[in-house]
PDB file of C-alpha atoms in Angstrom:
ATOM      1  CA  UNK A   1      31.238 -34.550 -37.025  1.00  0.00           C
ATOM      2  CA  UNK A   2      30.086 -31.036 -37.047  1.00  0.00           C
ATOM      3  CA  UNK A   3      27.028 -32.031 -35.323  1.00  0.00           C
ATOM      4  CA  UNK A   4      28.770 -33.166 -32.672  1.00  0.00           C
ATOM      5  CA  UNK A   5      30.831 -30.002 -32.458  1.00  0.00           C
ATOM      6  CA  UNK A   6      27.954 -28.161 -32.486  1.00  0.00           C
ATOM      7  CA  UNK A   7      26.837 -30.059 -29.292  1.00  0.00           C
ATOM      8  CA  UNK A   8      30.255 -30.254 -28.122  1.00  0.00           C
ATOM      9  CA  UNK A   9      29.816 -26.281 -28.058  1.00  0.00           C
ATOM     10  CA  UNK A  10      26.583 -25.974 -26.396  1.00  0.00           C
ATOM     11  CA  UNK A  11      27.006 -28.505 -23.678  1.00  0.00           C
ATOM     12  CA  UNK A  12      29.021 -25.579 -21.376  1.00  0.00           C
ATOM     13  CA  UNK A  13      26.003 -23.333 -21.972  1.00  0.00           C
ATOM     14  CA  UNK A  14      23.497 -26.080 -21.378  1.00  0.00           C
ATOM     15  CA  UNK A  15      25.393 -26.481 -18.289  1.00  0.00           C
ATOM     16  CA  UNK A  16      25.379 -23.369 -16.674  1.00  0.00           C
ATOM     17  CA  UNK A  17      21.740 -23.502 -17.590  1.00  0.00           C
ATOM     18  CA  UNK A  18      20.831 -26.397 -15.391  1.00  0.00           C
ATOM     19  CA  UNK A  19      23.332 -25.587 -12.402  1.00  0.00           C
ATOM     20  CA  UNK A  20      21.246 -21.988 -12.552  1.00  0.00           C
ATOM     21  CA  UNK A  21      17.993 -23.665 -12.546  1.00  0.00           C
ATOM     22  CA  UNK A  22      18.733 -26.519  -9.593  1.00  0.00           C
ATOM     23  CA  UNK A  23      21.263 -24.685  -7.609  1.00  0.00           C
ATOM     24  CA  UNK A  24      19.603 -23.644  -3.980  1.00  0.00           C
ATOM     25  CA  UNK A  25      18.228 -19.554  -3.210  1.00  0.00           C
ATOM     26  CA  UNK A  26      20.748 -20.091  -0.616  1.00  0.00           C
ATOM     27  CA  UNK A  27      23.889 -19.413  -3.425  1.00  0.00           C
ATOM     28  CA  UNK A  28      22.994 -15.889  -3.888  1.00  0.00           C
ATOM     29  CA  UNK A  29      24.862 -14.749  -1.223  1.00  0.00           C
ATOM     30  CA  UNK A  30      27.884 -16.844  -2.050  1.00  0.00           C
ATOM     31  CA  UNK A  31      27.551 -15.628  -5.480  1.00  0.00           C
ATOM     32  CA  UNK A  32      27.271 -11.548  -5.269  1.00  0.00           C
ATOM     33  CA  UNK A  33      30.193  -9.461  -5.133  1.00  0.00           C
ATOM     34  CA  UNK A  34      31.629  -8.846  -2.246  1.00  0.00           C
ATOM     35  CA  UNK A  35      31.069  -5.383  -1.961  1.00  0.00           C
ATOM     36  CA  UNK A  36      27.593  -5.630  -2.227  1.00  0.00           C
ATOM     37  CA  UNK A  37      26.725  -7.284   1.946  1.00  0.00           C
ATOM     38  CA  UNK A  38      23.386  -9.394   1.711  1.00  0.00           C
ATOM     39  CA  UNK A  39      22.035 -11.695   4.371  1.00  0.00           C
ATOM     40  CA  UNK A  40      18.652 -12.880   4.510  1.00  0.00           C
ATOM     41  CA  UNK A  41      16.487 -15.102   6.901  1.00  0.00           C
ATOM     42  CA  UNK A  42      15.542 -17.649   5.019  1.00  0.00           C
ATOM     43  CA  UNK A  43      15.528 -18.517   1.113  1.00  0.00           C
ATOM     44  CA  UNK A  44      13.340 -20.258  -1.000  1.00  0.00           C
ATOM     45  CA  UNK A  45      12.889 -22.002  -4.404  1.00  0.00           C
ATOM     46  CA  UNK A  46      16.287 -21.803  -6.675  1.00  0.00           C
ATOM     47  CA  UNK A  47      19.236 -19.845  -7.844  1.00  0.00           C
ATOM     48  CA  UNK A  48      17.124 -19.230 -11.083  1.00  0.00           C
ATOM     49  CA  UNK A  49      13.909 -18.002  -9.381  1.00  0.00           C
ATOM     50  CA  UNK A  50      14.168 -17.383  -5.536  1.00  0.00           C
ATOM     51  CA  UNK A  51      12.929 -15.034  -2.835  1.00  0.00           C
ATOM     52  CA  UNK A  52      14.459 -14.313   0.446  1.00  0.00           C
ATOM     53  CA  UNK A  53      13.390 -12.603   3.444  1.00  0.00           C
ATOM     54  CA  UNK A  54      13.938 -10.465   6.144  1.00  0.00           C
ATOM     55  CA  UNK A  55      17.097  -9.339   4.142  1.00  0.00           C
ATOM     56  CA  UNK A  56      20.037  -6.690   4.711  1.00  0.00           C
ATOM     57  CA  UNK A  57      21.582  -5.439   2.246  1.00  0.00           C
ATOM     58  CA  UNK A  58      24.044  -2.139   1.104  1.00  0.00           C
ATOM     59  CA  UNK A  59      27.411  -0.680   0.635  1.00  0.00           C
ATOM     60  CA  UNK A  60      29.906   1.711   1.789  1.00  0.00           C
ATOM     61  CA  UNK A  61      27.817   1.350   5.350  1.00  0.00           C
ATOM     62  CA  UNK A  62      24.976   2.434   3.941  1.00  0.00           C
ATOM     63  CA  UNK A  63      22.504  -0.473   4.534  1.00  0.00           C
ATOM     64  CA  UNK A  64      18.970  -1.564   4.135  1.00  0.00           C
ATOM     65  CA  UNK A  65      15.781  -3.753   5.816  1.00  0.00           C
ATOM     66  CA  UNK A  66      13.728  -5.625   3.546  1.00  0.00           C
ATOM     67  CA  UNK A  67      11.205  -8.063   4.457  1.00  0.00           C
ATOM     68  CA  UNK A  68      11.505  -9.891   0.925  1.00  0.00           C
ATOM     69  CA  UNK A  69      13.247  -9.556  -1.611  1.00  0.00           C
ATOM     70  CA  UNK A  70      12.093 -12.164  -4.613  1.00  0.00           C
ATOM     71  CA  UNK A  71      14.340 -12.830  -8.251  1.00  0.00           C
ATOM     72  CA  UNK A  72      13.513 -14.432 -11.546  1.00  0.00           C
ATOM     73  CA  UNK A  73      17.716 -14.717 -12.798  1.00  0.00           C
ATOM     74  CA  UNK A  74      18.483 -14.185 -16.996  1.00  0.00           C
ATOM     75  CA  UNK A  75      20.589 -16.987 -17.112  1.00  0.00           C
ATOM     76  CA  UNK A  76      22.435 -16.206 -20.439  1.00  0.00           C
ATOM     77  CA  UNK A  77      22.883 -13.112 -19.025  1.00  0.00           C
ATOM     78  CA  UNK A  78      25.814 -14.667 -16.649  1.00  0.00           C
ATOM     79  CA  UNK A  79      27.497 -14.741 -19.985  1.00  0.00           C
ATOM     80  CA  UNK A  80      28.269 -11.629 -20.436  1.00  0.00           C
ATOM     81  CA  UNK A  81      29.712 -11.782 -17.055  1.00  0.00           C
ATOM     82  CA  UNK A  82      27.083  -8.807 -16.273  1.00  0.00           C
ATOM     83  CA  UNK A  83      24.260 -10.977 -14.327  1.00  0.00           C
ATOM     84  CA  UNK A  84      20.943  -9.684 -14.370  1.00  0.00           C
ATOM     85  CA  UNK A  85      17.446 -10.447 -12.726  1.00  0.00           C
ATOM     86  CA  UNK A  86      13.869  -9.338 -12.324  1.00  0.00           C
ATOM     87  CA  UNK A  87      13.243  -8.348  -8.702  1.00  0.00           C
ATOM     88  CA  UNK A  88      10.837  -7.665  -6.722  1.00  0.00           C
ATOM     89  CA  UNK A  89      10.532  -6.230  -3.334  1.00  0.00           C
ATOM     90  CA  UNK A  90       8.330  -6.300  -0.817  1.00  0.00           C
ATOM     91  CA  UNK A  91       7.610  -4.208   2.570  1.00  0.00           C
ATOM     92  CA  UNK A  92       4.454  -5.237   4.940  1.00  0.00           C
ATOM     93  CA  UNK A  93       3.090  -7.370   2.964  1.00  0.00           C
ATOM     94  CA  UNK A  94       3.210  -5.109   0.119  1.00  0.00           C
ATOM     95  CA  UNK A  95       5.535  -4.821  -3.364  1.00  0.00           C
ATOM     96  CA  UNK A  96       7.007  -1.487  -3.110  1.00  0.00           C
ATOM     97  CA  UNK A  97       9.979  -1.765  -5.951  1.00  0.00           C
ATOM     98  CA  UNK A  98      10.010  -4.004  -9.090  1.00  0.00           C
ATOM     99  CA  UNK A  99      12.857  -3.974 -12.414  1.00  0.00           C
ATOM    100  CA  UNK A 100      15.650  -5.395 -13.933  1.00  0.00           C
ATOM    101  CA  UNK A 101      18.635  -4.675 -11.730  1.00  0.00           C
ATOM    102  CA  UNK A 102      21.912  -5.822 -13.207  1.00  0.00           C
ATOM    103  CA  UNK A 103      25.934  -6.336 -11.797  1.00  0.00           C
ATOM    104  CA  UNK A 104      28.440  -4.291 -13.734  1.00  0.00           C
ATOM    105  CA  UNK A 105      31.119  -5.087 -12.085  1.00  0.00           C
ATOM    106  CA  UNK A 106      32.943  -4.292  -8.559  1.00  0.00           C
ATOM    107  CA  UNK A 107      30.293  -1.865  -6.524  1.00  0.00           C
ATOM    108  CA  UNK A 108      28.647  -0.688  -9.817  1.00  0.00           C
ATOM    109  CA  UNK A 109      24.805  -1.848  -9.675  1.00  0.00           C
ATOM    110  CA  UNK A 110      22.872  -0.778 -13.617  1.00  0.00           C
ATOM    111  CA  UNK A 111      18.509  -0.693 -12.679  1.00  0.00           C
ATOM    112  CA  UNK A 112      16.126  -0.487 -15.727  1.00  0.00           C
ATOM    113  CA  UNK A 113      12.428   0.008 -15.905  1.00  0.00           C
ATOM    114  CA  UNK A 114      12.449  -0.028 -12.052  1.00  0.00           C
ATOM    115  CA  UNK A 115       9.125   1.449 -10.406  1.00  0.00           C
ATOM    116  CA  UNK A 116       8.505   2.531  -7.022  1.00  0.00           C
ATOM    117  CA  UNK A 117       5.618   2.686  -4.842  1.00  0.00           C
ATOM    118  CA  UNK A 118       6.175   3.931  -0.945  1.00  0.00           C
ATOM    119  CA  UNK A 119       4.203   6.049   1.570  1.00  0.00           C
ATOM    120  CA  UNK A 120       5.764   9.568   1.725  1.00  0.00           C
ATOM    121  CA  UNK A 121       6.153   9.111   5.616  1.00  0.00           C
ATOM    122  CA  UNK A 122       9.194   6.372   5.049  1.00  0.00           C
ATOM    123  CA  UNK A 123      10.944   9.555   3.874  1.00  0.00           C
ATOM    124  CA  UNK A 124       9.993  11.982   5.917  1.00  0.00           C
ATOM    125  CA  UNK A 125      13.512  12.130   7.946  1.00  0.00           C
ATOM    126  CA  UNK A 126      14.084  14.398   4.342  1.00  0.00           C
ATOM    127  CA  UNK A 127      11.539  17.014   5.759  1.00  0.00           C
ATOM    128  CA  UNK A 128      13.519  17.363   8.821  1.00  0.00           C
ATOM    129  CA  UNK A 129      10.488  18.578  11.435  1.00  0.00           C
ATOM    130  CA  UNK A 130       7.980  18.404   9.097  1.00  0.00           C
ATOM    131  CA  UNK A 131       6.120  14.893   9.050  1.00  0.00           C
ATOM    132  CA  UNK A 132       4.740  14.062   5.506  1.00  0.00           C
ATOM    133  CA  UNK A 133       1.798  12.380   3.847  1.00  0.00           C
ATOM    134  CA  UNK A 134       0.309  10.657   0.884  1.00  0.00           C
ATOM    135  CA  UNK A 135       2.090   8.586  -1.670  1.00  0.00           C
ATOM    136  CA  UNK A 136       4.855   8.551  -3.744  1.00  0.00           C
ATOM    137  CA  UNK A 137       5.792   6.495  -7.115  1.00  0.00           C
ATOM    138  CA  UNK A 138       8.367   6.906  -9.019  1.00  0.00           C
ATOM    139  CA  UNK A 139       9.606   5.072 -12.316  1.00  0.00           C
ATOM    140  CA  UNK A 140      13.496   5.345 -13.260  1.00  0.00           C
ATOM    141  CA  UNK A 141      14.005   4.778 -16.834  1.00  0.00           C
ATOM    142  CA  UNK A 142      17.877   4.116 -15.767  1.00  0.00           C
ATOM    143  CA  UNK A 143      19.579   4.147 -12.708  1.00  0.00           C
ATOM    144  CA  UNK A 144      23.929   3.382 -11.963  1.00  0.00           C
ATOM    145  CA  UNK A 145      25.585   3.269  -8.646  1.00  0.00           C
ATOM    146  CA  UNK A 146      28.440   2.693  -7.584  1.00  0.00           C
ATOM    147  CA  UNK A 147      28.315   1.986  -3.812  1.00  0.00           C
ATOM    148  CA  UNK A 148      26.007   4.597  -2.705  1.00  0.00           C
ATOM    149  CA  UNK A 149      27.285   7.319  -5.566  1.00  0.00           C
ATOM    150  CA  UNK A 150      24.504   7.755  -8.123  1.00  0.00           C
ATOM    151  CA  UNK A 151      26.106   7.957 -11.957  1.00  0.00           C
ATOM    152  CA  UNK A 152      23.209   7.737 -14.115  1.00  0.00           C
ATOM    153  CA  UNK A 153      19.799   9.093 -13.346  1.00  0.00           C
ATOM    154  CA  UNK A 154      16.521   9.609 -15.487  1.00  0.00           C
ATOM    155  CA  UNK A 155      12.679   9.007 -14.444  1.00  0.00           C
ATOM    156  CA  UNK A 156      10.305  10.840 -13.239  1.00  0.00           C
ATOM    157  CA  UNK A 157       7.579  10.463 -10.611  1.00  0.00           C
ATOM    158  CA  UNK A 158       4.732  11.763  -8.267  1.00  0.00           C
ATOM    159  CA  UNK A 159       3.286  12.251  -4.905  1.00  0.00           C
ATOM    160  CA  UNK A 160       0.322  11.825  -4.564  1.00  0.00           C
ATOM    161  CA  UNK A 161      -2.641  13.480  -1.859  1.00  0.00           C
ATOM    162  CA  UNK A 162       0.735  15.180  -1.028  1.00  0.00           C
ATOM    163  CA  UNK A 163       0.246  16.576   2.580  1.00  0.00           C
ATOM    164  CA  UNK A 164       2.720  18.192   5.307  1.00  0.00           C
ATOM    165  CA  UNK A 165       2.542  18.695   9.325  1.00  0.00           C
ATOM    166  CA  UNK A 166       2.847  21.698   9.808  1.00  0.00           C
ATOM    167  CA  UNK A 167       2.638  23.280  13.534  1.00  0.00           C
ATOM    168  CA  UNK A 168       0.521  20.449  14.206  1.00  0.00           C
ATOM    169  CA  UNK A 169      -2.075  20.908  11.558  1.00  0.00           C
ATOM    170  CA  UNK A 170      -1.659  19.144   8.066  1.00  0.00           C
ATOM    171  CA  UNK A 171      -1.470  21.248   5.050  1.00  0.00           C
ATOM    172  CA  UNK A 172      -3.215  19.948   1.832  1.00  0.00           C
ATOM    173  CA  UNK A 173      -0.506  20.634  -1.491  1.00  0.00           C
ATOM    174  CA  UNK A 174      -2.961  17.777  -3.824  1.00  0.00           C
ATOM    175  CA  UNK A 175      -0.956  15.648  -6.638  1.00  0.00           C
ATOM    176  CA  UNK A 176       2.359  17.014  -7.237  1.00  0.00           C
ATOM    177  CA  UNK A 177       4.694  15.421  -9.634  1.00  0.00           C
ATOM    178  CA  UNK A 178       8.589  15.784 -10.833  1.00  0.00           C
ATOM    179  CA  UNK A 179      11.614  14.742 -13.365  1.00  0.00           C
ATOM    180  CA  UNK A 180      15.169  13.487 -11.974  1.00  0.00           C
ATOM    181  CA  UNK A 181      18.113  13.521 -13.972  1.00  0.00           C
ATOM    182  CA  UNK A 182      21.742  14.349 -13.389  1.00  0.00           C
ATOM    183  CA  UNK A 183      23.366  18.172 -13.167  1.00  0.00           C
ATOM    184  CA  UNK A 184      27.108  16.951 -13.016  1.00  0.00           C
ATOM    185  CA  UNK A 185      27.903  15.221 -10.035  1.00  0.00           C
ATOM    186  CA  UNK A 186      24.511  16.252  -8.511  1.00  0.00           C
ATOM    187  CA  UNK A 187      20.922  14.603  -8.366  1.00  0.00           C
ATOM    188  CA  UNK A 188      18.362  17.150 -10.178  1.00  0.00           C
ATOM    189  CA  UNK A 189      14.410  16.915  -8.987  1.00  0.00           C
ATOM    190  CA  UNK A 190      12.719  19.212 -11.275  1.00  0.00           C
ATOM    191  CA  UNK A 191       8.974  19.540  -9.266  1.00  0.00           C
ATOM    192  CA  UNK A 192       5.475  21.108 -10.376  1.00  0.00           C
ATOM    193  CA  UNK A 193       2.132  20.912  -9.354  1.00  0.00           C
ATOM    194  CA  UNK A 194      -0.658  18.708 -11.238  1.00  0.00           C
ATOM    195  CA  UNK A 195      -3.330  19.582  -9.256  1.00  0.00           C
ATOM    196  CA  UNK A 196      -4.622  20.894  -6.249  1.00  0.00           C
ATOM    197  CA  UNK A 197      -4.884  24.106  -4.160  1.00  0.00           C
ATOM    198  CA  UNK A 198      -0.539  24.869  -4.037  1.00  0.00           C
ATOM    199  CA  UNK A 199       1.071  26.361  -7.245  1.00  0.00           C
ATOM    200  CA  UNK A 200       4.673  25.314  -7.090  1.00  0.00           C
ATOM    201  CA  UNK A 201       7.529  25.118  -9.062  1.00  0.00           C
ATOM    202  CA  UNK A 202      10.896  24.277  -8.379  1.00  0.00           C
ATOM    203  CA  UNK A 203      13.888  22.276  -8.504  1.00  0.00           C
ATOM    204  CA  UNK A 204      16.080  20.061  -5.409  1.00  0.00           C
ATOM    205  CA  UNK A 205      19.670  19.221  -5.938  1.00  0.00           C
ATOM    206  CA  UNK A 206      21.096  16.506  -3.891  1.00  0.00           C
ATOM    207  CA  UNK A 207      24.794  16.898  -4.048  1.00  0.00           C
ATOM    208  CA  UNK A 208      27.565  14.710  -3.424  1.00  0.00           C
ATOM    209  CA  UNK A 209      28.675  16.203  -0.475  1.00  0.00           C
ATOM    210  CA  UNK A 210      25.459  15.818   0.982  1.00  0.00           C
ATOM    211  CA  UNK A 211      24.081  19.066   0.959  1.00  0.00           C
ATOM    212  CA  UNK A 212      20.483  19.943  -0.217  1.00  0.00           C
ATOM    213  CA  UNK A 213      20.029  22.720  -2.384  1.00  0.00           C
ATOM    214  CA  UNK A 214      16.401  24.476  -2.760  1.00  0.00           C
ATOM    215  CA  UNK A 215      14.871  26.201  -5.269  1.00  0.00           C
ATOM    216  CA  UNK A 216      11.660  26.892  -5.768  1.00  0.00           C
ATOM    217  CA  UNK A 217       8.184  29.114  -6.136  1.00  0.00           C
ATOM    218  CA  UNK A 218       4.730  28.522  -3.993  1.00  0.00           C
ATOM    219  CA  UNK A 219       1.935  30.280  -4.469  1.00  0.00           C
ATOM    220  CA  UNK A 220      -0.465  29.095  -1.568  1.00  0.00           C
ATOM    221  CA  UNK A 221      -4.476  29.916  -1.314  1.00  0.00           C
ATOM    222  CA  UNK A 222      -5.713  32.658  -0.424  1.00  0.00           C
ATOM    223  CA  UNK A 223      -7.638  30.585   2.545  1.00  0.00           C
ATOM    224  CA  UNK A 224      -4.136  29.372   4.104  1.00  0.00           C
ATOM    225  CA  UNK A 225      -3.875  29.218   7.538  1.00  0.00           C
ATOM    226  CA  UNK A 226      -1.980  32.322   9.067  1.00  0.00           C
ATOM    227  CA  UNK A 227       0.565  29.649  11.064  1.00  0.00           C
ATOM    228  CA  UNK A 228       1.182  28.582   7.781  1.00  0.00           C
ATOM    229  CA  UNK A 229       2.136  31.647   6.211  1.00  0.00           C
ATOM    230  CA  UNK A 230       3.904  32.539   9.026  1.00  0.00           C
ATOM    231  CA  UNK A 231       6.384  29.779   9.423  1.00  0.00           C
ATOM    232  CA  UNK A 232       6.924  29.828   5.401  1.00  0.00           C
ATOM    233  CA  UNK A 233       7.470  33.580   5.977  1.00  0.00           C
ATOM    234  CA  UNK A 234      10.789  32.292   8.124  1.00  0.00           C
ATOM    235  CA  UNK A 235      12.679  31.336   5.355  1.00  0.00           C
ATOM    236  CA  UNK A 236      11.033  32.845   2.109  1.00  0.00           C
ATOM    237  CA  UNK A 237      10.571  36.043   0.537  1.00  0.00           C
ATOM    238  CA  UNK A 238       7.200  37.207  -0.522  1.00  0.00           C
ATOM    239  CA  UNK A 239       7.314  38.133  -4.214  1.00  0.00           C
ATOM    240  CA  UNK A 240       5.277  40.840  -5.720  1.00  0.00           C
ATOM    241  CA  UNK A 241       2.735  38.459  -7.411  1.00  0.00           C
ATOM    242  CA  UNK A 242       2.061  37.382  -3.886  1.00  0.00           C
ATOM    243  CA  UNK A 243       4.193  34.253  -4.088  1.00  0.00           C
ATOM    244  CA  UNK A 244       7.220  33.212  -2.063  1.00  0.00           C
ATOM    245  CA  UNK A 245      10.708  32.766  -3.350  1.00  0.00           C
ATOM    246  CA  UNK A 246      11.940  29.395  -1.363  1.00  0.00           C
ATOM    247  CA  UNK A 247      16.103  29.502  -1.705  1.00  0.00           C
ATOM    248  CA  UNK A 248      18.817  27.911   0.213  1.00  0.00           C
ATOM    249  CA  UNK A 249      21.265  24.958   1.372  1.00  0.00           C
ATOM    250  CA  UNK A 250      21.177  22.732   4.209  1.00  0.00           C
TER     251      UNK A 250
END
């Protein structure tokens, strides 16, 4: 008798098991919340393991392309009532973000162990006028949202042959690297320089009203073009060790 109630116990989990593993890719959509909008192409394999492509997806009208998105579900996570999943995503033919991304509830997305790998031109609409170069990677030890409103930040990252268009002419700053955390409501980048011709040090806050505050020190070569200085001269005061003070808000 208490054999069978153990069975009689597992049988829901065993189950939700099996629907997981046979249910259709397709379910996904059906399945998120509904806060979260995702459509997608085309779907393959199962609810369990699937991949989708050409995909939209976002909140709060902030919204995404990706050409595939691909999931390995943690079935007993659905348990907890706090799904979670490997994923991996994938741009041009090439994986660009990979982690554990997990549902806590409503808008509120919780990302793990999640690595990033993307050329530093997909983000040059940051720089403004300035096209940028080389490439970036970053690796978030823990990451919360809720709808586009970051909660929970730490990781650090790179950029790598880190270059900048500047008047025409690209200006060599080598391996540069940083740490991101939270300052209150605000995102913190805390940058240096690993290597390379640039010293720099400095910090960008990203802040909820979506202002961008700057802070920082560069110390450039002494063979630096003269546009260079020039245009860096615009918005930065020349310190007395021969470095420039970098300071404001847009």
């Amino acid at each position: 008798m208490k054999r069978f109630a153990r069975w009689l116990w597992c049988l829901p989990l065993l189950l939700l098991v099996n629907f997981v593993v046979q249910a259709p890719a397709r379910l996904l959509e059906s399945l998120l919340p509904q806060e979260l909008a995702f459509q997608a192409s085309s779907y393959q394999g199962s609810l369990w393991k699937g991949r989708a492509q050409q995909v939209v997806t976002g909140s709060d009208g902030a919204y995404v392309n990706i050409d595939t998105v691909q999931w390995t579900l943690h079935p007993l996570s659905l348990l907890s009532l706090s799904p979670s999943a490997d994923v991996v995503l994938e741009a041009s033919g090439s994986e660009f973000l990979s982690g554990e991304v997990q549902w806590l509830g409503g808008q509120r997305l919780g990302a793990s162990d999640l690595e990033v790998s993307l050329p530093a031109v997909t983000v040059g609409h940051y720089a403004g006028s300035y096209p940028l170069a080389g490439q970036l990677s970053l690796r978030l030890e823990k990451l919360v949202l809720d709808g586009s409103r970051v909660e929970e930040l730490a990781g650090n990252g790179s950029w790598q042959n880190a270059r900048v268009d500047i008047g025409g002419r690209w200006f060599a700053m080598g391996t540069l690297a940083g740490d991101l955390a939270m300052q209150g409501n605000s995102v913190q980048l805390s940058f240096f320089d690993l290597s390379g011709p640039v010293d720099l040090d400095g910090q960008l806050l990203f802040n909820p009203s979506g202002t961008t505050s700057v802070d920082a020190l560069v110390g450039l070569p002494p063979q630096t073009d003269d546009d260079v200085v020039q245009r860096l001269s615009l918005f930065a005061e020349r310190q007395p060790d021969g470095k420039y003070h970098i300071e404001f808000e847009y």
